[in-house]
Amino acid sequence: MEALLNLWADFKPTLIETWRSVDNSLLGADSPLLLHPQSEADSPRHQHDSEDGRSYAEESDEERQSEAESPRDQTQFIDRGTNTEESDGTPHERTDPGHSGLSEWEEEEARQSVMLVFEEEIQDAYTDGPGCLIEAHDGVKPCIALTISSDLSAKIQKVIMSKREFEAEKVRAKARSEAVKKFSSELRTAKVKHQSRIASEEARQSVSDEEKSDKISSLRQELEMLELLSENMTAVKTNIELNLSARADGLAAAQAAVSAYLEDAFVYAQLSKPDAGASPEPVPEYDLQEEYQTLRDQMEEINGGPPAPQTLDTSDDHLRANKPVQTPAQEAMLHASTDLWHARERLREAQYRFESRDEIRREEYQQNIELEESGQPTLDISNEDFDCRWVKCITDMTRELIEAESAVEQAKIAAREAGLPCEDDGQSSCFADDADDGPDGPFRSGDPDTSEHVAAEPRVLDWFDSLVEAGDSEFMEAADVDDWECSEAGMSDSLSMVAQGSDRRRIDKWQQACRAEGAL
């Protein structure tokens, strides 16, 4: 090692002069590799020569040898790593920054003289071997340098771009998050105001029911729009977080790729310890009873109150809800209710398909036309096949509707036998059942003797007895009617005032008045 150091001390002055004499003309005008050489007048060597008036060639060999002593010591320091002691145990003397004999600005100029700038990237400028630490010179003193392959260069450039993209995305995410936060606050305020306004409108008594209903409906529509905007802002916030997370993941992946090269180089140079390949720590296994007991002891020590149960009972019998045992009658009623619900669902589906048969037929006919125009196979070979198929479809729809209606009637009979009250399917909404009507109302469509049953009602018979003869105009009185706006219905149509909303209260009021007078 001592011989190598002496050889380097002798060789360094000549090497430095060779580097300082490099001119761009030697590289060629088209070379993509540019150096930053100092001019001869500004070089540290020229400054040193101008002080004593002698050129480098006029210096004696002893002076050059003396000047080379400092690099020898510095080289020894580099080879020893972080060791700052001489072989005899005395501290190694370091001077900073003047240990090279140059001032700070001279050292900076010297370092810039060996820096590289690429006009364009070429593959021949990189090493073909692995990335590793090698001996080099920074223009002032010997040092170590990292050899870079083309792949490592590409990965470093990717890290740079990923970092810039991440920083830009972080700035955008912060600005957008602030905007979303501000807008969400405005939405919350607007929703609270609308809810308060709706409550106040519902409590108002000074306006008509129609005006109140229109106002509340308008406010509820606006509130629904505000809810949709709030959900949209939640999606925007999630998108901002996902974009930032994606940029962060990309940066982490790029940095990991570069770190793999650096790890190989530093481990080979013994500047970093190799990966020992330690096995991951075992995942702890938690026991519910042990953790419960530990927490119980801690809480008892802290609170000093009555302790919790000694053990935690997690058995199924302990945690299962005590479901009441149903009687056979209750189970029969439950099964009857389920069967009736399924029967009614089947009837609704059958009614929908039967009532929509013409529309479905037109859609399929139009679909055949479009398929034929596009050259694709149609649902039917010809119009005759289409008509024949739809004759069968309508027959099947009709049969399904009849069977569904029959199934509902049978399910209703079974429900009545099980003691389940079931209202008539044709009964309008908002009509409360009368206690005297029985569980199914006055009209039992499922019974074969509906008309006889209605005619036998005592109230109906009393009403017939109270009527005057229709042809006796002498005893006819003016009909007591309550005029209001209404629309006429055709022979095959039906309308229900119950479905009109606010008019339902007028019907109920009239009914109560009649009952109070004993008319019903």
Coordinates of C-alpha atoms in Angstrom, one line a residue:
M1 CA 0.0 0.0 0.0
E2 CA 2.9 2.4 0.8
A3 CA 4.4 1.8 -2.6
L4 CA 1.1 2.6 -4.3
L5 CA 0.7 5.8 -2.3
N6 CA 4.2 6.9 -3.3
L7 CA 3.5 6.1 -6.9
W8 CA 0.3 8.1 -6.8
A9 CA 2.1 11.1 -5.2
D10 CA 4.7 11.0 -8.1
F11 CA 2.0 10.6 -10.8
K12 CA -0.5 13.2 -9.5
P13 CA 1.2 16.4 -10.7
T14 CA 1.5 15.2 -14.2
L15 CA -2.1 14.0 -14.2
I16 CA -3.4 17.3 -13.0
E17 CA -1.5 19.2 -15.6
T18 CA -2.9 16.9 -18.3
W19 CA -6.5 17.5 -17.1
R20 CA -6.0 21.2 -17.0
S21 CA -4.6 21.3 -20.5
V22 CA -7.7 19.7 -22.0
D23 CA -9.5 21.9 -24.5
N24 CA -12.9 21.5 -26.1
S25 CA -11.3 21.3 -29.5
L26 CA -9.9 18.0 -28.6
L27 CA -13.4 16.6 -28.1
G28 CA -14.7 17.9 -31.4
A29 CA -17.5 20.4 -32.1
D30 CA -20.2 17.7 -32.4
S31 CA -19.3 15.8 -29.2
P32 CA -22.3 15.6 -26.8
L33 CA -19.9 15.5 -23.8
L34 CA -18.9 19.0 -22.7
L35 CA -16.4 19.8 -20.0
H36 CA -16.2 23.1 -18.0
P37 CA -12.4 23.8 -18.3
Q38 CA -11.1 27.0 -16.8
S39 CA -9.1 29.4 -18.8
E40 CA -5.4 29.3 -18.4
A41 CA -5.5 32.8 -16.9
D42 CA -8.1 31.9 -14.3
S43 CA -6.7 28.5 -13.4
P44 CA -5.4 27.9 -9.8
R45 CA -2.0 26.9 -11.3
H46 CA -1.7 30.2 -13.2
Q47 CA -2.6 32.1 -10.1
H48 CA 0.1 30.3 -8.2
D49 CA 2.7 30.9 -10.9
S50 CA 2.0 34.6 -11.2
E51 CA 2.8 35.1 -7.5
D52 CA 6.5 34.2 -7.9
G53 CA 6.8 34.9 -11.6
R54 CA 7.9 31.4 -12.5
S55 CA 6.2 28.9 -14.7
Y56 CA 5.5 25.3 -13.7
A57 CA 8.3 24.2 -16.0
E58 CA 10.8 26.4 -14.1
E59 CA 9.9 24.8 -10.7
S60 CA 12.4 22.4 -9.3
D61 CA 11.8 18.8 -8.8
E62 CA 12.1 19.3 -5.0
E63 CA 9.3 21.9 -5.1
R64 CA 7.0 19.7 -7.0
Q65 CA 7.8 16.8 -4.7
S66 CA 7.0 19.0 -1.7
E67 CA 3.8 20.1 -3.3
A68 CA 2.8 16.5 -3.8
E69 CA 3.2 15.6 -0.1
S70 CA -0.2 16.9 0.7
P71 CA -2.0 14.7 -1.8
R72 CA -0.2 11.7 -0.5
D73 CA -1.5 12.4 3.0
Q74 CA -5.0 12.9 1.6
T75 CA -4.8 9.7 -0.4
Q76 CA -3.8 7.9 2.8
F77 CA -6.8 9.4 4.5
I78 CA -9.2 8.2 1.8
D79 CA -7.8 4.7 1.8
R80 CA -8.1 4.5 5.5
G81 CA -11.8 5.4 5.4
T82 CA -12.8 7.2 8.5
N83 CA -9.5 6.6 10.3
T84 CA -8.1 9.9 11.5
E85 CA -5.0 8.6 13.2
E86 CA -1.5 7.9 11.9
S87 CA 0.2 4.6 12.2
D88 CA 1.9 5.7 15.4
G89 CA -1.4 6.7 17.1
T90 CA -1.1 10.4 16.7
P91 CA -4.1 12.2 15.3
H92 CA -4.0 12.8 11.5
E93 CA -3.9 16.5 10.9
R94 CA -6.6 17.9 8.5
T95 CA -6.9 21.4 7.2
D96 CA -10.2 22.5 5.8
P97 CA -10.5 24.0 3.2
G98 CA -6.9 24.9 2.7
H99 CA -5.4 21.4 2.9
S100 CA -5.0 21.4 -0.9
G101 CA -3.2 24.8 -0.9
L102 CA -6.2 26.4 -2.8
S103 CA -8.7 28.9 -1.6
E104 CA -12.4 28.1 -1.5
W105 CA -13.2 29.8 -4.8
E106 CA -10.2 28.1 -6.4
E107 CA -11.4 24.7 -5.2
E108 CA -14.8 25.5 -6.6
E109 CA -13.4 26.5 -10.0
A110 CA -11.2 23.4 -10.0
R111 CA -14.2 21.1 -9.3
Q112 CA -16.3 22.8 -12.0
S113 CA -13.5 22.2 -14.5
V114 CA -14.1 18.4 -14.4
M115 CA -17.9 18.5 -14.3
L116 CA -19.8 17.0 -17.2
V117 CA -22.7 18.5 -19.2
F118 CA -24.5 16.5 -21.9
E119 CA -26.0 18.1 -24.9
E120 CA -27.7 14.7 -25.6
E121 CA -27.6 11.4 -23.9
I122 CA -25.5 8.6 -25.5
Q123 CA -25.2 5.1 -24.3
D124 CA -21.4 5.0 -24.7
A125 CA -21.0 7.5 -21.9
Y126 CA -22.2 4.9 -19.4
T127 CA -20.4 1.9 -18.0
D128 CA -21.3 -1.5 -19.3
G129 CA -20.6 -3.1 -15.9
P130 CA -22.4 -2.9 -12.6
G131 CA -22.7 0.2 -10.6
C132 CA -19.8 0.4 -8.1
L133 CA -17.5 2.9 -6.3
I134 CA -14.2 3.6 -8.1
E135 CA -11.2 5.9 -7.6
A136 CA -11.6 9.3 -9.2
H137 CA -10.5 12.9 -8.9
D138 CA -12.8 15.9 -8.4
G139 CA -10.3 18.5 -9.7
V140 CA -9.0 19.2 -6.2
K141 CA -8.2 15.8 -4.6
P142 CA -8.7 12.1 -5.1
C143 CA -12.1 10.8 -4.2
I144 CA -14.5 8.0 -4.9
A145 CA -17.2 8.1 -7.7
L146 CA -20.1 5.9 -8.6
T147 CA -20.1 4.3 -12.0
I148 CA -23.5 4.6 -13.7
S149 CA -25.0 2.3 -16.2
S150 CA -27.6 3.3 -18.8
D151 CA -30.3 1.5 -16.8
L152 CA -29.4 3.2 -13.6
S153 CA -29.4 6.6 -15.4
A154 CA -32.9 5.9 -16.7
K155 CA -34.1 5.0 -13.2
I156 CA -32.6 8.1 -11.7
Q157 CA -34.2 10.2 -14.3
K158 CA -37.5 8.5 -13.5
V159 CA -37.1 9.2 -9.8
I160 CA -36.6 12.9 -10.6
M161 CA -39.7 13.1 -12.8
S162 CA -41.8 11.1 -10.3
K163 CA -40.7 13.4 -7.5
R164 CA -41.7 16.5 -9.5
E165 CA -45.0 15.0 -10.4
F166 CA -45.7 14.0 -6.8
E167 CA -44.9 17.5 -5.6
A168 CA -47.1 19.1 -8.2
E169 CA -49.9 16.7 -7.4
K170 CA -49.5 17.4 -3.7
V171 CA -50.0 21.1 -4.4
R172 CA -53.0 20.5 -6.6
A173 CA -54.5 18.1 -4.1
K174 CA -54.2 20.6 -1.3
A175 CA -55.8 23.4 -3.3
R176 CA -58.6 21.1 -4.5
S177 CA -59.2 19.7 -1.0
E178 CA -59.6 23.2 0.4
A179 CA -62.1 24.0 -2.4
V180 CA -64.0 20.8 -1.7
K181 CA -64.0 21.5 2.0
K182 CA -65.3 25.0 1.6
F183 CA -68.0 23.9 -0.9
S184 CA -69.1 21.0 1.4
S185 CA -69.5 23.5 4.3
E186 CA -71.8 25.6 2.1
L187 CA -73.8 22.5 1.1
R188 CA -74.2 21.5 4.8
T189 CA -75.5 25.0 5.6
A190 CA -77.9 25.0 2.7
K191 CA -79.3 21.6 3.6
V192 CA -79.9 22.6 7.2
K193 CA -81.7 25.7 6.0
H194 CA -83.9 23.7 3.7
Q195 CA -84.8 21.2 6.4
S196 CA -85.7 24.0 8.7
R197 CA -87.8 25.7 6.0
I198 CA -89.6 22.5 5.3
A199 CA -90.4 22.0 8.9
S200 CA -91.7 25.6 9.2
E201 CA -93.8 25.2 6.1
E202 CA -95.4 22.0 7.4
A203 CA -96.3 23.9 10.6
R204 CA -97.9 26.9 8.9
Q205 CA -101.7 27.2 9.0
S206 CA -102.3 30.5 7.2
V207 CA -102.0 29.1 3.7
S208 CA -104.1 26.7 1.7
D209 CA -103.2 23.0 1.6
E210 CA -102.5 23.1 -2.1
E211 CA -100.1 26.1 -1.8
K212 CA -98.4 24.5 1.2
S213 CA -98.0 21.2 -0.6
D214 CA -96.5 22.8 -3.7
K215 CA -94.0 24.8 -1.6
I216 CA -92.9 21.8 0.4
S217 CA -92.6 19.7 -2.8
S218 CA -90.3 22.3 -4.3
L219 CA -88.2 22.5 -1.2
R220 CA -87.8 18.8 -1.0
Q221 CA -86.7 18.7 -4.7
E222 CA -84.1 21.3 -3.9
L223 CA -83.0 19.3 -0.8
E224 CA -82.6 16.2 -3.0
M225 CA -80.4 18.1 -5.4
L226 CA -78.2 19.3 -2.5
E227 CA -77.9 15.7 -1.3
L228 CA -76.7 14.6 -4.7
L229 CA -74.2 17.5 -4.8
S230 CA -72.9 16.4 -1.4
E231 CA -72.4 12.8 -2.6
N232 CA -70.6 14.1 -5.6
M233 CA -68.2 16.1 -3.4
T234 CA -67.5 13.0 -1.5
A235 CA -66.6 11.2 -4.7
V236 CA -64.4 14.2 -5.8
K237 CA -62.6 14.1 -2.4
T238 CA -61.9 10.3 -2.8
N239 CA -60.6 10.9 -6.3
I240 CA -58.2 13.5 -5.0
E241 CA -56.8 11.1 -2.4
L242 CA -56.5 8.3 -5.0
N243 CA -54.6 10.5 -7.4
L244 CA -52.1 11.6 -4.7
S245 CA -51.7 8.1 -3.5
A246 CA -51.0 6.8 -7.0
R247 CA -48.3 9.5 -7.4
A248 CA -46.8 8.6 -4.0
D249 CA -46.7 4.9 -5.0
G250 CA -45.0 5.7 -8.3
L251 CA -42.3 7.7 -6.5
A252 CA -41.8 5.0 -4.0
A253 CA -41.4 2.4 -6.7
A254 CA -38.9 4.5 -8.6
Q255 CA -36.9 5.2 -5.5
A256 CA -36.8 1.5 -4.7
A257 CA -35.4 0.7 -8.1
V258 CA -32.5 3.2 -7.6
S259 CA -31.9 2.0 -4.0
A260 CA -31.4 -1.5 -5.3
Y261 CA -28.4 -0.3 -7.4
L262 CA -27.0 1.8 -4.6
E263 CA -27.3 -1.1 -2.1
D264 CA -25.3 -3.4 -4.4
A265 CA -22.6 -0.8 -4.8
F266 CA -22.3 0.2 -1.1
V267 CA -22.4 -3.4 0.1
Y268 CA -19.7 -4.4 -2.3
A269 CA -17.6 -1.5 -1.1
Q270 CA -18.3 -2.6 2.5
L271 CA -19.7 0.8 3.3
S272 CA -23.0 -0.9 4.2
K273 CA -23.7 -4.2 5.8
P274 CA -25.2 -6.9 3.6
D275 CA -28.8 -7.9 4.2
A276 CA -28.8 -10.6 6.8
G277 CA -32.1 -11.9 5.5
A278 CA -33.7 -11.9 8.9
S279 CA -37.0 -13.8 9.1
P280 CA -40.0 -11.6 9.8
E281 CA -41.1 -11.4 13.4
P282 CA -43.8 -13.9 14.3
V283 CA -47.3 -12.6 14.3
P284 CA -48.7 -12.7 17.9
E285 CA -51.6 -14.9 18.5
Y286 CA -54.3 -13.3 20.7
D287 CA -56.6 -15.3 23.0
L288 CA -59.9 -13.7 23.8
Q289 CA -60.1 -14.9 27.3
E290 CA -56.5 -13.9 28.1
E291 CA -56.9 -10.4 26.7
Y292 CA -60.2 -10.0 28.5
Q293 CA -58.7 -11.1 31.8
T294 CA -55.7 -8.7 31.3
L295 CA -58.0 -5.8 30.6
R296 CA -60.3 -6.7 33.5
D297 CA -57.3 -6.7 35.9
Q298 CA -56.1 -3.3 34.6
M299 CA -59.6 -1.7 34.8
E300 CA -60.1 -3.1 38.3
E301 CA -56.8 -1.6 39.4
I302 CA -57.5 1.8 37.8
N303 CA -61.2 2.2 38.7
G304 CA -61.3 0.3 41.9
G305 CA -65.0 -0.4 41.3
P306 CA -66.8 -3.7 41.2
P307 CA -64.9 -6.1 38.9
A308 CA -66.3 -7.4 35.7
P309 CA -67.2 -11.1 35.4
Q310 CA -64.3 -13.4 35.8
T311 CA -64.7 -15.0 32.4
L312 CA -66.3 -13.8 29.2
D313 CA -69.1 -16.1 28.1
T314 CA -69.1 -16.2 24.3
S315 CA -71.2 -19.4 23.8
D316 CA -73.9 -19.5 21.3
D317 CA -76.5 -20.3 23.9
H318 CA -75.5 -17.3 25.9
L319 CA -75.4 -14.8 23.0
R320 CA -78.3 -16.0 21.0
A321 CA -81.4 -13.9 21.3
N322 CA -84.2 -15.5 23.3
K323 CA -86.6 -16.0 20.4
P324 CA -90.2 -16.6 21.7
V325 CA -91.6 -20.0 20.8
Q326 CA -94.5 -19.6 18.4
T327 CA -97.7 -21.5 18.9
P328 CA -99.0 -23.7 16.1
A329 CA -101.6 -21.1 15.3
Q330 CA -98.9 -18.4 15.0
E331 CA -96.8 -20.6 12.7
A332 CA -99.8 -21.3 10.6
M333 CA -100.6 -17.6 10.4
L334 CA -97.0 -16.8 9.4
H335 CA -97.0 -19.4 6.6
A336 CA -100.3 -18.2 5.4
S337 CA -99.0 -14.6 5.3
T338 CA -95.9 -15.6 3.4
D339 CA -98.0 -17.6 0.8
L340 CA -100.3 -14.7 0.4
W341 CA -97.5 -12.3 -0.2
H342 CA -95.9 -14.6 -2.9
A343 CA -99.3 -15.1 -4.5
R344 CA -99.9 -11.3 -4.7
E345 CA -96.4 -10.7 -6.2
R346 CA -97.1 -13.4 -8.8
L347 CA -100.4 -11.6 -9.6
R348 CA -98.7 -8.2 -9.9
E349 CA -96.1 -9.6 -12.4
A350 CA -98.8 -11.4 -14.4
Q351 CA -100.9 -8.2 -14.5
Y352 CA -98.0 -6.1 -15.6
R353 CA -97.0 -8.5 -18.5
F354 CA -100.6 -8.8 -19.6
E355 CA -101.3 -5.0 -19.6
S356 CA -97.9 -4.4 -21.3
R357 CA -98.4 -7.0 -24.0
D358 CA -99.0 -4.6 -26.8
E359 CA -96.0 -2.5 -25.9
I360 CA -93.7 -5.5 -25.6
R361 CA -95.0 -6.8 -29.0
R362 CA -94.3 -3.5 -30.7
E363 CA -90.7 -3.4 -29.2
E364 CA -90.0 -6.9 -30.5
Y365 CA -91.4 -6.1 -33.9
Q366 CA -89.2 -3.0 -34.0
Q367 CA -86.2 -5.1 -32.9
N368 CA -86.8 -7.5 -35.8
I369 CA -86.8 -4.6 -38.2
E370 CA -83.5 -3.2 -36.8
L371 CA -81.8 -6.7 -36.9
E372 CA -82.9 -7.3 -40.4
E373 CA -81.6 -3.9 -41.6
S374 CA -78.2 -4.6 -39.9
G375 CA -77.9 -8.1 -41.5
Q376 CA -78.2 -9.9 -38.2
P377 CA -80.6 -12.9 -37.5
T378 CA -84.0 -11.9 -36.4
L379 CA -86.2 -13.3 -33.6
D380 CA -88.6 -14.7 -36.2
I381 CA -88.2 -15.9 -39.7
S382 CA -91.2 -14.0 -41.1
N383 CA -94.1 -11.8 -40.0
E384 CA -96.3 -14.9 -40.0
D385 CA -94.0 -16.6 -37.5
F386 CA -94.0 -13.4 -35.4
D387 CA -97.8 -13.3 -35.3
C388 CA -98.1 -17.0 -34.5
R389 CA -95.6 -16.7 -31.7
W390 CA -97.4 -13.8 -30.2
V391 CA -100.7 -15.5 -30.3
K392 CA -99.2 -18.2 -28.1
C393 CA -97.5 -15.5 -25.9
I394 CA -100.8 -13.7 -25.3
T395 CA -102.5 -17.0 -24.5
D396 CA -99.8 -17.9 -22.0
M397 CA -100.1 -14.4 -20.4
T398 CA -103.8 -14.8 -20.1
R399 CA -103.5 -18.2 -18.6
E400 CA -100.8 -17.0 -16.2
L401 CA -103.0 -14.1 -15.1
I402 CA -106.0 -16.4 -14.5
E403 CA -103.9 -18.8 -12.5
A404 CA -102.3 -16.0 -10.5
E405 CA -105.7 -14.6 -9.6
S406 CA -106.9 -18.0 -8.5
A407 CA -103.8 -18.5 -6.4
V408 CA -104.4 -15.2 -4.6
E409 CA -108.0 -16.2 -3.8
Q410 CA -106.9 -19.5 -2.5
A411 CA -104.2 -17.9 -0.4
K412 CA -106.7 -15.4 1.0
I413 CA -109.0 -18.2 2.0
A414 CA -106.2 -20.0 3.7
A415 CA -105.2 -16.8 5.5
R416 CA -108.7 -16.3 6.8
E417 CA -108.8 -19.9 8.1
A418 CA -105.5 -19.2 9.9
G419 CA -107.0 -16.1 11.5
L420 CA -105.0 -13.6 9.5
P421 CA -106.9 -10.4 8.6
C422 CA -106.5 -9.6 4.9
E423 CA -107.9 -6.6 3.2
D424 CA -109.6 -6.7 -0.2
D425 CA -107.2 -6.1 -3.1
G426 CA -109.5 -3.7 -4.7
Q427 CA -110.0 -1.6 -1.6
S428 CA -108.8 2.0 -2.0
S429 CA -106.2 3.5 0.3
C430 CA -107.1 5.7 3.3
F431 CA -110.4 3.9 4.0
A432 CA -110.3 2.6 7.5
D433 CA -112.0 -0.7 8.2
D434 CA -115.1 -0.5 10.2
A435 CA -115.5 -2.8 13.1
D436 CA -118.9 -3.9 12.0
D437 CA -117.6 -4.8 8.5
G438 CA -115.6 -7.7 9.8
P439 CA -111.9 -8.4 9.0
D440 CA -112.3 -8.2 5.2
G441 CA -114.6 -5.2 4.7
P442 CA -118.2 -5.3 3.3
F443 CA -117.1 -6.6 -0.1
R444 CA -115.6 -10.1 -0.1
S445 CA -114.6 -10.6 -3.7
G446 CA -113.4 -14.1 -2.9
D447 CA -116.8 -15.3 -1.6
P448 CA -119.2 -16.7 -4.2
D449 CA -122.2 -15.1 -2.5
T450 CA -120.9 -11.5 -2.3
S451 CA -124.2 -9.8 -3.3
E452 CA -126.2 -11.9 -0.9
H453 CA -123.9 -11.1 1.9
V454 CA -124.1 -7.4 1.3
A455 CA -127.9 -7.4 1.0
A456 CA -128.2 -9.3 4.3
E457 CA -126.3 -6.6 6.2
P458 CA -128.6 -5.1 8.9
R459 CA -127.4 -1.6 8.0
V460 CA -128.3 -2.1 4.4
L461 CA -131.8 -3.3 5.3
D462 CA -132.4 -0.3 7.6
W463 CA -131.3 2.0 4.9
F464 CA -133.8 0.5 2.4
D465 CA -136.6 0.9 5.0
S466 CA -135.8 4.6 5.4
L467 CA -136.0 5.4 1.7
V468 CA -139.2 7.0 0.3
E469 CA -140.8 5.7 -2.8
A470 CA -138.8 6.7 -5.9
G471 CA -141.9 7.7 -7.8
D472 CA -143.5 9.8 -5.1
S473 CA -142.2 13.3 -5.9
E474 CA -144.3 14.8 -3.2
F475 CA -142.0 13.4 -0.5
M476 CA -138.8 14.0 -2.5
E477 CA -136.4 16.3 -0.8
A478 CA -133.5 18.2 -2.3
A479 CA -130.4 16.1 -2.3
D480 CA -127.8 17.1 0.2
V481 CA -124.7 17.3 -1.9
D482 CA -121.3 18.9 -1.4
D483 CA -120.3 20.5 -4.7
W484 CA -116.6 20.4 -5.6
E485 CA -114.5 20.3 -8.7
C486 CA -114.4 16.9 -10.2
S487 CA -113.9 15.2 -13.5
E488 CA -116.2 12.8 -15.4
A489 CA -115.3 9.2 -15.8
G490 CA -116.1 7.0 -18.8
M491 CA -118.1 3.8 -18.7
S492 CA -114.9 1.7 -18.7
D493 CA -112.9 4.0 -16.5
S494 CA -112.8 4.5 -12.7
L495 CA -111.5 7.3 -10.6
S496 CA -110.9 7.5 -6.9
M497 CA -111.1 10.7 -4.9
V498 CA -109.0 9.0 -2.3
A499 CA -106.0 9.1 -4.6
Q500 CA -106.3 12.9 -4.8
G501 CA -104.8 13.5 -1.4
S502 CA -106.4 16.4 0.5
D503 CA -110.0 15.6 -0.6
R504 CA -109.8 12.5 1.6
R505 CA -110.3 14.7 4.7
R506 CA -113.5 16.1 3.3
I507 CA -114.8 12.6 2.8
D508 CA -113.9 11.6 6.3
K509 CA -115.5 14.8 7.7
W510 CA -118.7 14.1 5.8
Q511 CA -118.7 10.5 7.0
Q512 CA -118.3 11.6 10.7
A513 CA -121.1 14.1 10.3
C514 CA -123.4 11.5 8.9
R515 CA -122.6 9.1 11.7
A516 CA -123.3 11.8 14.3
E517 CA -126.7 12.4 12.8
G518 CA -127.5 8.7 12.8
A519 CA -127.7 8.5 9.0
L520 CA -125.3 5.6 8.9

